[in-house]
Amino acid sequence: MKKALLLLLFIVITSCYQETSIIVEGDFTTSYVNDKESVPVIIKIESKITGADKYEWTFEGGSPSTSSLKNPGEVLYDKQGNYTIKLKASNADGESKEISKTVVIRDGINIDFTPEVLKSNYPPVEISINNNTLGEGLTFNWDFQEGIPVSFSGKTPPNIIFTTPGEHTITLTVSNGVESQKVTKTIVVAPLLVSIFSYEPKFENDDYQSPVTINFTNKSVSAVKYKWTFQGGNPSVSTEENPTVIFTSVGTHEVTLEASNDKTNQIFKSIVTVQPDTNLRILTNIKLGINSAHNNNNIGAMFSTVTRQVYKANEINEQNSNLIDIVFQGLNGNLAYNKFISPDQVNNYGFLSLKNAQSTIFVNSQNLCNCGLNFTEAQFDAMVNDTSIKALNISYSAAGEQQFGFTYPRIILFKTQDGRKGAIKIKYMVKNGTSSYILCDIKVQKQ
């Protein structure tokens, strides 16, 4: 009986028991990595699902496109659009839950615009803009530094005018409603047009005596074309950038330069004054050293009336040795024995020989030459042309070649190898040991 009661109790208990299933519940969240909502976009997914042991994820338009992990982590989207993320979570009890969420992927901002200079960059400069920035739902805001207009809202702005020389920025700010990007480009407006020039005569014409050859240097700014007019010049007109012109008529000559570019033009004028031809070159304060000063490279003893330069021993070379036509010999620091000597005779007077040396006749002592010469200091000082000197009979004589002592002022006459006559006036003789020297003026025919 007892056994029967226990059996009955077991049957009642087991018949009343029912198995309870595990419910799948919870959700998942999505977030934009680095808060970046425009392509490329990374979506981070975090699952908060409980009760599931199987996960079936589908990522529309994403990479990867599926996953079976509870937490699939990050999904990459590289195209704009609205995409669905689906999850089906289930367990062995047959319980399941499906969840769908939409993520919005916005167009990436890739600013692409090109400013184009119309005509030229000389002011005023007109700029057109080609905006190749792609994307839907974008807004465009433009800023034009010192431009006309200074700003614009819209994809394609009107042409912009810049009038001020220098650099100007063009800035485009593009927004997709969530993010903004900005790109700045620079255009350069050239300086304002200026017409201006300078001029300089050829070295041998630096006294502006007729005929004078003048080199014109164009210093115009922002010019591309030039129109010159030379009153009394040859040529009388020119379109060269830097012309060379010969003036033969004595007096003032107006020179006009009209400089232009494709926007404007400007005229600049100047005056060239041509002096009468005196056929006389006047050289002042020429310092010539004694032999020791020359050979020690302190003060040169050799001079060229062509280059108008004094040469020390270490400055003489093959290019200038044949141009030297005056040589001073000072035997000692007391300046007691001095003479001017012909360049082709320098090796006989304590100097090294000159290559292709000139032959110059000197009359060191007019009173000894017995040649009828008596050219005075007063005549030298008064000489403004070659009239008084060209009639002189300057020829070689042993007596006239003789040395002179410490006596100044003093006049020495000479004739160069090419027949030009001249006079030297020794103004001072300075005793300074091995660096003693004389200071003189020279007047010589140009031709």
Tab-separated table of C-alpha atoms in Angstrom:
chain	number	residue	atom	x	y	z
A	1	MET	CA	0.000	0.000	0.000
A	2	LYS	CA	2.783	2.362	0.913
A	3	LYS	CA	4.528	1.724	-2.374
A	4	ALA	CA	1.360	2.436	-4.295
A	5	LEU	CA	0.989	5.833	-2.638
A	6	LEU	CA	4.568	6.860	-3.500
A	7	LEU	CA	4.073	5.880	-7.142
A	8	LEU	CA	0.913	7.898	-7.332
A	9	LEU	CA	2.672	10.955	-5.859
A	10	PHE	CA	5.529	10.730	-8.427
A	11	ILE	CA	3.083	10.559	-11.319
A	12	VAL	CA	1.255	13.647	-10.083
A	13	ILE	CA	4.465	15.669	-9.666
A	14	THR	CA	5.965	14.781	-13.056
A	15	SER	CA	2.719	15.396	-14.861
A	16	CYS	CA	2.565	18.920	-13.446
A	17	TYR	CA	6.169	19.912	-14.499
A	18	GLN	CA	6.649	21.881	-17.813
A	19	GLU	CA	10.139	22.968	-19.274
A	20	THR	CA	10.668	26.821	-19.409
A	21	SER	CA	12.384	28.248	-22.751
A	22	ILE	CA	15.177	30.946	-22.735
A	23	ILE	CA	13.954	34.187	-24.281
A	24	VAL	CA	16.161	36.160	-26.762
A	25	GLU	CA	15.997	39.813	-25.882
A	26	GLY	CA	18.012	43.058	-26.019
A	27	ASP	CA	19.205	45.328	-28.839
A	28	PHE	CA	22.335	46.548	-30.616
A	29	THR	CA	23.729	50.048	-31.064
A	30	THR	CA	25.555	51.762	-33.922
A	31	SER	CA	27.924	54.737	-33.792
A	32	TYR	CA	30.073	56.696	-36.240
A	33	VAL	CA	33.774	56.216	-35.560
A	34	ASN	CA	35.403	59.620	-34.950
A	35	ASP	CA	31.963	61.169	-35.574
A	36	LYS	CA	32.652	60.967	-39.300
A	37	GLU	CA	29.456	60.593	-41.294
A	38	SER	CA	30.720	61.127	-44.832
A	39	VAL	CA	32.427	58.471	-46.905
A	40	PRO	CA	34.518	56.638	-46.137
A	41	VAL	CA	32.548	55.885	-42.936
A	42	ILE	CA	33.224	53.280	-40.252
A	43	ILE	CA	30.229	52.150	-38.207
A	44	LYS	CA	30.937	50.547	-34.842
A	45	ILE	CA	28.357	47.954	-33.773
A	46	GLU	CA	27.885	46.876	-30.181
A	47	SER	CA	25.495	43.992	-29.422
A	48	LYS	CA	23.497	43.977	-26.181
A	49	ILE	CA	21.532	40.840	-27.038
A	50	THR	CA	21.009	38.197	-24.324
A	51	GLY	CA	19.710	34.645	-24.542
A	52	ALA	CA	21.047	33.964	-28.012
A	53	ASP	CA	23.697	31.572	-29.116
A	54	LYS	CA	23.495	32.236	-32.846
A	55	TYR	CA	23.899	35.585	-34.648
A	56	GLU	CA	23.189	36.327	-38.282
A	57	TRP	CA	24.220	39.842	-39.271
A	58	THR	CA	23.639	41.433	-42.674
A	59	PHE	CA	25.312	44.746	-43.533
A	60	GLU	CA	23.767	46.209	-46.655
A	61	GLY	CA	26.422	48.106	-48.636
A	62	GLY	CA	29.057	47.430	-45.962
A	63	SER	CA	32.332	45.624	-45.727
A	64	PRO	CA	32.112	42.954	-44.482
A	65	SER	CA	28.585	42.297	-45.720
A	66	THR	CA	27.822	39.569	-43.134
A	67	SER	CA	28.982	38.299	-39.764
A	68	SER	CA	28.189	35.543	-37.280
A	69	LEU	CA	29.882	37.119	-34.306
A	70	LYS	CA	27.986	38.423	-31.342
A	71	ASN	CA	29.872	41.719	-31.697
A	72	PRO	CA	30.962	42.159	-35.316
A	73	GLY	CA	32.940	45.296	-34.433
A	74	GLU	CA	33.402	47.794	-37.262
A	75	VAL	CA	31.877	47.935	-40.732
A	76	LEU	CA	33.199	50.127	-43.556
A	77	TYR	CA	30.966	52.068	-45.961
A	78	ASP	CA	32.533	53.762	-48.962
A	79	LYS	CA	29.442	54.945	-50.816
A	80	GLN	CA	26.787	57.478	-49.949
A	81	GLY	CA	23.316	56.186	-49.127
A	82	ASN	CA	20.902	54.808	-46.517
A	83	TYR	CA	21.816	51.256	-45.566
A	84	THR	CA	20.065	48.627	-43.408
A	85	ILE	CA	21.832	46.619	-40.739
A	86	LYS	CA	19.899	43.436	-39.889
A	87	LEU	CA	20.393	40.994	-37.011
A	88	LYS	CA	18.637	37.650	-36.442
A	89	ALA	CA	19.581	36.276	-33.034
A	90	SER	CA	18.366	32.785	-31.997
A	91	ASN	CA	19.004	29.935	-29.567
A	92	ALA	CA	18.576	26.171	-29.315
A	93	ASP	CA	15.160	26.524	-27.720
A	94	GLY	CA	13.902	27.918	-30.986
A	95	GLU	CA	13.643	31.408	-29.648
A	96	SER	CA	14.771	34.252	-31.936
A	97	LYS	CA	14.632	37.988	-32.441
A	98	GLU	CA	15.114	40.104	-35.544
A	99	ILE	CA	16.241	43.721	-35.431
A	100	SER	CA	16.781	46.190	-38.316
A	101	LYS	CA	18.379	49.612	-38.185
A	102	THR	CA	19.234	52.153	-40.854
A	103	VAL	CA	22.512	54.068	-41.050
A	104	VAL	CA	22.860	57.190	-43.141
A	105	ILE	CA	26.132	57.526	-45.047
A	106	ARG	CA	26.712	60.962	-46.476
A	107	ASP	CA	28.669	61.953	-49.542
A	108	GLY	CA	32.370	62.595	-48.926
A	109	ILE	CA	33.568	66.139	-49.551
A	110	ASN	CA	36.286	66.297	-52.180
A	111	ILE	CA	36.724	69.922	-53.141
A	112	ASP	CA	37.916	70.398	-56.685
A	113	PHE	CA	37.906	73.824	-58.309
A	114	THR	CA	40.205	75.652	-60.729
A	115	PRO	CA	40.534	79.435	-61.046
A	116	GLU	CA	41.388	80.538	-64.573
A	117	VAL	CA	42.926	83.897	-65.431
A	118	LEU	CA	41.189	85.426	-68.404
A	119	LYS	CA	43.388	87.345	-70.819
A	120	SER	CA	46.366	88.099	-68.496
A	121	ASN	CA	47.343	88.719	-64.889
A	122	TYR	CA	47.915	92.431	-65.432
A	123	PRO	CA	45.423	94.481	-63.419
A	124	PRO	CA	42.501	94.482	-63.522
A	125	VAL	CA	42.453	90.658	-63.559
A	126	GLU	CA	39.298	88.730	-64.388
A	127	ILE	CA	39.008	85.206	-62.995
A	128	SER	CA	36.551	82.487	-63.986
A	129	ILE	CA	36.118	79.440	-61.778
A	130	ASN	CA	35.474	75.862	-62.854
A	131	ASN	CA	33.986	73.992	-59.896
A	132	ASN	CA	34.294	70.217	-60.307
A	133	THR	CA	33.327	69.332	-56.738
A	134	LEU	CA	30.972	66.305	-56.848
A	135	GLY	CA	28.245	65.320	-54.426
A	136	GLU	CA	24.570	65.720	-53.600
A	137	GLY	CA	23.153	67.952	-50.933
A	138	LEU	CA	26.282	70.056	-50.660
A	139	THR	CA	26.406	73.782	-49.946
A	140	PHE	CA	29.103	76.076	-51.358
A	141	ASN	CA	30.369	79.320	-49.866
A	142	TRP	CA	33.079	81.367	-51.593
A	143	ASP	CA	35.356	84.133	-50.299
A	144	PHE	CA	37.382	86.305	-52.702
A	145	GLN	CA	40.034	88.389	-50.926
A	146	GLU	CA	39.759	91.989	-52.178
A	147	GLY	CA	37.745	90.752	-55.122
A	148	ILE	CA	34.597	92.003	-56.790
A	149	PRO	CA	32.398	90.429	-55.493
A	150	VAL	CA	34.023	89.567	-52.147
A	151	SER	CA	31.822	86.508	-51.558
A	152	PHE	CA	29.259	84.216	-53.157
A	153	SER	CA	26.977	81.331	-52.135
A	154	GLY	CA	26.374	78.661	-54.738
A	155	LYS	CA	28.202	76.046	-56.712
A	156	THR	CA	29.350	78.232	-59.618
A	157	PRO	CA	30.270	81.843	-58.845
A	158	PRO	CA	30.285	84.646	-61.396
A	159	ASN	CA	33.603	85.928	-62.754
A	160	ILE	CA	35.641	87.820	-60.167
A	161	ILE	CA	37.660	90.995	-60.716
A	162	PHE	CA	40.863	91.759	-58.801
A	163	THR	CA	42.329	95.251	-59.212
A	164	THR	CA	44.986	95.397	-56.495
A	165	PRO	CA	48.470	94.027	-57.322
A	166	GLY	CA	49.719	91.170	-55.170
A	167	GLU	CA	48.483	87.814	-53.924
A	168	HIS	CA	44.770	87.195	-53.410
A	169	THR	CA	43.145	84.092	-51.929
A	170	ILE	CA	40.082	82.302	-53.236
A	171	THR	CA	38.510	80.120	-50.513
A	172	LEU	CA	35.736	77.577	-51.027
A	173	THR	CA	33.952	76.077	-48.009
A	174	VAL	CA	31.784	73.019	-48.757
A	175	SER	CA	29.369	71.470	-46.276
A	176	ASN	CA	27.161	68.367	-46.393
A	177	GLY	CA	25.102	69.431	-43.389
A	178	VAL	CA	27.250	67.578	-40.893
A	179	GLU	CA	30.831	68.255	-41.919
A	180	SER	CA	32.608	71.086	-43.680
A	181	GLN	CA	35.855	71.303	-45.624
A	182	LYS	CA	37.741	74.294	-46.921
A	183	VAL	CA	40.274	74.756	-49.737
A	184	THR	CA	42.164	77.957	-50.473
A	185	LYS	CA	43.970	78.808	-53.690
A	186	THR	CA	46.024	81.884	-54.527
A	187	ILE	CA	46.103	84.013	-57.632
A	188	VAL	CA	48.682	86.717	-58.269
A	189	VAL	CA	47.903	90.094	-59.773
A	190	ALA	CA	50.945	91.639	-61.469
A	191	PRO	CA	52.187	95.110	-60.470
A	192	LEU	CA	50.653	98.158	-62.086
A	193	LEU	CA	52.166	99.171	-65.405
A	194	VAL	CA	55.086	101.590	-65.093
A	195	SER	CA	56.961	102.989	-68.082
A	196	ILE	CA	60.506	104.006	-67.175
A	197	PHE	CA	64.043	103.698	-68.480
A	198	SER	CA	67.596	104.749	-67.781
A	199	TYR	CA	70.453	105.314	-70.183
A	200	GLU	CA	74.220	105.276	-70.236
A	201	PRO	CA	76.666	106.212	-72.954
A	202	LYS	CA	79.307	103.843	-74.165
A	203	PHE	CA	82.478	104.072	-72.122
A	204	GLU	CA	84.300	106.090	-74.748
A	205	ASN	CA	81.335	108.501	-75.009
A	206	ASP	CA	80.834	109.199	-71.321
A	207	ASP	CA	81.462	112.920	-71.843
A	208	TYR	CA	78.354	112.994	-74.094
A	209	GLN	CA	80.295	114.684	-76.871
A	210	SER	CA	79.067	114.246	-80.417
A	211	PRO	CA	78.772	111.658	-81.760
A	212	VAL	CA	77.567	109.793	-78.674
A	213	THR	CA	76.331	106.206	-78.595
A	214	ILE	CA	73.844	105.568	-75.804
A	215	ASN	CA	72.566	102.280	-74.458
A	216	PHE	CA	69.001	102.513	-73.154
A	217	THR	CA	67.956	100.184	-70.342
A	218	ASN	CA	64.252	99.511	-70.128
A	219	LYS	CA	63.120	99.321	-66.495
A	220	SER	CA	59.399	99.253	-67.197
A	221	VAL	CA	57.177	97.104	-64.987
A	222	SER	CA	54.391	94.833	-66.260
A	223	ALA	CA	54.993	95.794	-69.879
A	224	VAL	CA	55.173	93.476	-72.886
A	225	LYS	CA	55.439	95.944	-75.759
A	226	TYR	CA	57.674	98.972	-76.216
A	227	LYS	CA	57.578	101.882	-78.619
A	228	TRP	CA	60.571	104.228	-78.511
A	229	THR	CA	60.968	107.615	-80.176
A	230	PHE	CA	64.435	109.248	-80.309
A	231	GLN	CA	64.440	112.878	-81.359
A	232	GLY	CA	67.556	113.415	-83.487
A	233	GLY	CA	68.699	109.832	-82.936
A	234	ASN	CA	69.649	107.001	-85.223
A	235	PRO	CA	67.437	105.054	-85.291
A	236	SER	CA	64.633	107.518	-84.639
A	237	VAL	CA	62.158	104.813	-83.540
A	238	SER	CA	62.491	101.324	-82.112
A	239	THR	CA	60.406	98.507	-80.647
A	240	GLU	CA	63.361	96.756	-79.025
A	241	GLU	CA	63.324	96.328	-75.291
A	242	ASN	CA	66.807	97.814	-74.814
A	243	PRO	CA	67.875	99.746	-77.900
A	244	THR	CA	71.217	101.413	-78.690
A	245	VAL	CA	71.040	104.821	-80.364
A	246	ILE	CA	73.593	107.250	-81.860
A	247	PHE	CA	73.147	111.004	-81.479
A	248	THR	CA	75.260	113.281	-83.668
A	249	SER	CA	73.517	116.655	-83.344
A	250	VAL	CA	74.618	118.915	-80.512
A	251	GLY	CA	71.800	119.971	-78.171
A	252	THR	CA	68.909	118.409	-76.254
A	253	HIS	CA	66.999	115.427	-77.579
A	254	GLU	CA	63.718	114.119	-76.182
A	255	VAL	CA	63.414	110.371	-75.771
A	256	THR	CA	59.945	108.860	-75.355
A	257	LEU	CA	59.042	105.337	-74.288
A	258	GLU	CA	55.485	104.095	-74.559
A	259	ALA	CA	55.215	100.827	-72.622
A	260	SER	CA	52.063	98.738	-72.809
A	261	ASN	CA	50.414	95.447	-71.974
A	262	ASP	CA	47.064	94.010	-73.028
A	263	LYS	CA	45.228	96.188	-70.497
A	264	THR	CA	46.801	99.653	-70.633
A	265	ASN	CA	49.756	101.793	-71.689
A	266	GLN	CA	51.955	104.527	-70.193
A	267	ILE	CA	54.452	107.072	-71.575
A	268	PHE	CA	57.742	108.130	-70.015
A	269	LYS	CA	60.005	110.897	-71.366
A	270	SER	CA	63.567	111.980	-70.704
A	271	ILE	CA	66.157	114.326	-72.211
A	272	VAL	CA	69.581	113.474	-73.649
A	273	THR	CA	71.987	116.401	-73.978
A	274	VAL	CA	74.769	116.093	-76.549
A	275	GLN	CA	77.835	118.314	-76.124
A	276	PRO	CA	80.078	119.692	-78.876
A	277	ASP	CA	82.981	117.476	-79.850
A	278	THR	CA	86.223	118.799	-78.324
A	279	ASN	CA	88.255	115.765	-79.357
A	280	LEU	CA	89.843	116.041	-75.916
A	281	ARG	CA	89.734	113.552	-73.088
A	282	ILE	CA	90.308	115.135	-69.664
A	283	LEU	CA	91.508	112.825	-66.891
A	284	THR	CA	92.086	114.170	-63.404
A	285	ASN	CA	93.930	113.110	-60.252
A	286	ILE	CA	95.836	110.218	-61.764
A	287	LYS	CA	98.134	108.736	-59.132
A	288	LEU	CA	101.327	107.082	-60.410
A	289	GLY	CA	103.820	105.383	-58.105
A	290	ILE	CA	107.573	105.064	-58.319
A	291	ASN	CA	109.151	101.772	-59.447
A	292	SER	CA	109.156	100.197	-55.983
A	293	ALA	CA	105.538	101.172	-55.357
A	294	HIS	CA	104.575	99.599	-58.680
A	295	ASN	CA	106.582	96.400	-58.308
A	296	ASN	CA	105.426	95.962	-54.712
A	297	ASN	CA	101.828	96.271	-55.945
A	298	ASN	CA	101.083	99.341	-53.839
A	299	ILE	CA	100.667	102.106	-56.446
A	300	GLY	CA	100.758	101.428	-60.160
A	301	ALA	CA	103.203	103.230	-62.454
A	302	MET	CA	101.485	102.290	-65.711
A	303	PHE	CA	98.404	103.913	-67.215
A	304	SER	CA	96.138	103.465	-70.237
A	305	THR	CA	94.397	106.471	-71.789
A	306	VAL	CA	92.062	103.945	-73.463
A	307	THR	CA	90.813	102.131	-70.341
A	308	ARG	CA	91.630	105.163	-68.099
A	309	GLN	CA	93.066	102.850	-65.483
A	310	VAL	CA	96.287	102.719	-63.488
A	311	TYR	CA	97.889	99.279	-63.344
A	312	LYS	CA	100.124	97.773	-60.679
A	313	ALA	CA	102.561	94.993	-61.564
A	314	ASN	CA	100.168	92.222	-60.511
A	315	GLU	CA	97.285	93.717	-62.518
A	316	ILE	CA	98.981	93.545	-65.914
A	317	ASN	CA	98.017	90.691	-68.194
A	318	GLU	CA	97.815	89.767	-71.869
A	319	GLN	CA	94.490	91.554	-72.257
A	320	ASN	CA	95.619	94.980	-71.018
A	321	SER	CA	99.395	95.135	-71.562
A	322	ASN	CA	99.008	96.326	-75.158
A	323	LEU	CA	96.641	99.118	-74.008
A	324	ILE	CA	99.172	100.769	-71.699
A	325	ASP	CA	100.527	103.947	-73.274
A	326	ILE	CA	101.953	105.894	-70.291
A	327	VAL	CA	104.647	104.650	-67.898
A	328	PHE	CA	106.186	106.667	-65.057
A	329	GLN	CA	109.656	105.831	-63.766
A	330	GLY	CA	110.549	107.072	-60.308
A	331	LEU	CA	113.958	105.767	-59.434
A	332	ASN	CA	113.815	106.350	-55.679
A	333	GLY	CA	111.683	107.597	-52.806
A	334	ASN	CA	113.216	111.074	-52.948
A	335	LEU	CA	111.747	111.578	-56.430
A	336	ALA	CA	115.101	112.991	-57.520
A	337	TYR	CA	115.241	111.023	-60.783
A	338	ASN	CA	111.985	110.726	-62.733
A	339	LYS	CA	110.871	110.326	-66.298
A	340	PHE	CA	107.999	109.104	-68.419
A	341	ILE	CA	109.067	106.249	-70.653
A	342	SER	CA	107.649	104.440	-73.653
A	343	PRO	CA	105.882	101.160	-72.749
A	344	ASP	CA	108.031	99.218	-75.207
A	345	GLN	CA	111.143	100.308	-73.273
A	346	VAL	CA	110.060	99.422	-69.710
A	347	ASN	CA	112.419	96.453	-69.400
A	348	ASN	CA	115.306	98.940	-69.594
A	349	TYR	CA	114.034	100.887	-66.580
A	350	GLY	CA	113.403	98.303	-63.859
A	351	PHE	CA	110.060	96.878	-65.031
A	352	LEU	CA	109.058	93.594	-66.609
A	353	SER	CA	108.508	93.705	-70.359
A	354	LEU	CA	104.988	94.305	-71.670
A	355	LYS	CA	103.599	91.963	-74.305
A	356	ASN	CA	102.713	93.732	-77.577
A	357	ALA	CA	103.792	96.989	-75.962
A	358	GLN	CA	102.886	100.402	-77.365
A	359	SER	CA	105.447	102.990	-78.431
A	360	THR	CA	104.823	106.442	-76.966
A	361	ILE	CA	106.992	109.527	-77.457
A	362	PHE	CA	107.509	111.639	-74.312
A	363	VAL	CA	108.986	115.102	-73.953
A	364	ASN	CA	109.957	115.165	-70.288
A	365	SER	CA	111.946	118.389	-70.568
A	366	GLN	CA	110.629	120.948	-73.052
A	367	ASN	CA	113.419	123.374	-72.195
A	368	LEU	CA	116.093	120.802	-73.119
A	369	CYS	CA	114.603	119.270	-76.236
A	370	ASN	CA	115.546	122.217	-78.490
A	371	CYS	CA	112.393	121.436	-80.480
A	372	GLY	CA	110.496	124.700	-80.163
A	373	LEU	CA	108.066	123.421	-77.524
A	374	ASN	CA	106.963	125.658	-74.675
A	375	PHE	CA	103.551	124.413	-73.585
A	376	THR	CA	102.830	126.084	-70.247
A	377	GLU	CA	100.756	125.190	-67.203
A	378	ALA	CA	98.436	128.082	-68.012
A	379	GLN	CA	97.862	126.707	-71.488
A	380	PHE	CA	97.177	123.266	-70.012
A	381	ASP	CA	94.644	124.644	-67.536
A	382	ALA	CA	92.893	126.666	-70.246
A	383	MET	CA	92.703	123.784	-72.703
A	384	VAL	CA	89.071	122.731	-73.282
A	385	ASN	CA	89.585	121.252	-76.751
A	386	ASP	CA	92.494	119.908	-78.764
A	387	THR	CA	93.125	123.106	-80.743
A	388	SER	CA	96.215	124.165	-78.835
A	389	ILE	CA	97.790	120.736	-78.712
A	390	LYS	CA	97.158	119.349	-82.166
A	391	ALA	CA	99.520	121.927	-83.707
A	392	LEU	CA	102.415	120.867	-81.461
A	393	ASN	CA	105.314	119.047	-83.133
A	394	ILE	CA	105.914	116.256	-80.662
A	395	SER	CA	108.787	114.084	-81.843
A	396	TYR	CA	111.472	112.007	-80.215
A	397	SER	CA	114.738	113.547	-79.084
A	398	ALA	CA	117.264	112.260	-76.612
A	399	ALA	CA	117.411	115.664	-74.953
A	400	GLY	CA	113.651	115.910	-74.562
A	401	GLU	CA	113.546	112.412	-73.113
A	402	GLN	CA	115.831	113.338	-70.212
A	403	GLN	CA	114.772	112.857	-66.626
A	404	PHE	CA	113.573	115.537	-64.246
A	405	GLY	CA	113.925	115.997	-60.517
A	406	PHE	CA	111.673	116.974	-57.644
A	407	THR	CA	110.023	119.887	-59.418
A	408	TYR	CA	106.332	120.576	-59.810
A	409	PRO	CA	104.013	121.670	-61.242
A	410	ARG	CA	105.434	120.397	-64.505
A	411	ILE	CA	104.163	119.747	-68.034
A	412	ILE	CA	105.140	116.622	-69.990
A	413	LEU	CA	104.067	116.255	-73.598
A	414	PHE	CA	103.470	112.933	-75.362
A	415	LYS	CA	102.235	111.314	-78.551
A	416	THR	CA	100.790	107.812	-78.595
A	417	GLN	CA	101.509	105.136	-81.154
A	418	ASP	CA	98.181	105.829	-82.885
A	419	GLY	CA	99.087	109.537	-83.220
A	420	ARG	CA	97.061	111.049	-80.388
A	421	LYS	CA	98.760	113.997	-78.733
A	422	GLY	CA	98.500	114.801	-75.064
A	423	ALA	CA	99.879	116.651	-72.082
A	424	ILE	CA	100.492	115.594	-68.482
A	425	LYS	CA	100.461	118.107	-65.646
A	426	ILE	CA	102.206	116.928	-62.495
A	427	LYS	CA	100.324	118.689	-59.703
A	428	TYR	CA	102.020	117.137	-56.689
A	429	MET	CA	105.022	114.952	-55.920
A	430	VAL	CA	104.647	113.084	-52.651
A	431	LYS	CA	107.661	111.557	-50.890
A	432	ASN	CA	106.638	108.449	-48.985
A	433	GLY	CA	109.609	106.084	-49.103
A	434	THR	CA	109.028	103.069	-51.316
A	435	SER	CA	105.446	104.217	-51.859
A	436	SER	CA	106.247	107.687	-53.174
A	437	TYR	CA	104.077	108.911	-56.020
A	438	ILE	CA	103.034	111.789	-58.242
A	439	LEU	CA	99.517	113.159	-58.752
A	440	CYS	CA	98.690	114.473	-62.193
A	441	ASP	CA	96.017	115.499	-64.681
A	442	ILE	CA	96.096	114.253	-68.266
A	443	LYS	CA	94.555	115.808	-71.360
A	444	VAL	CA	94.747	113.749	-74.538
A	445	GLN	CA	93.143	113.720	-77.953
A	446	LYS	CA	90.372	111.179	-78.445
A	447	GLN	CA	91.545	110.485	-81.972
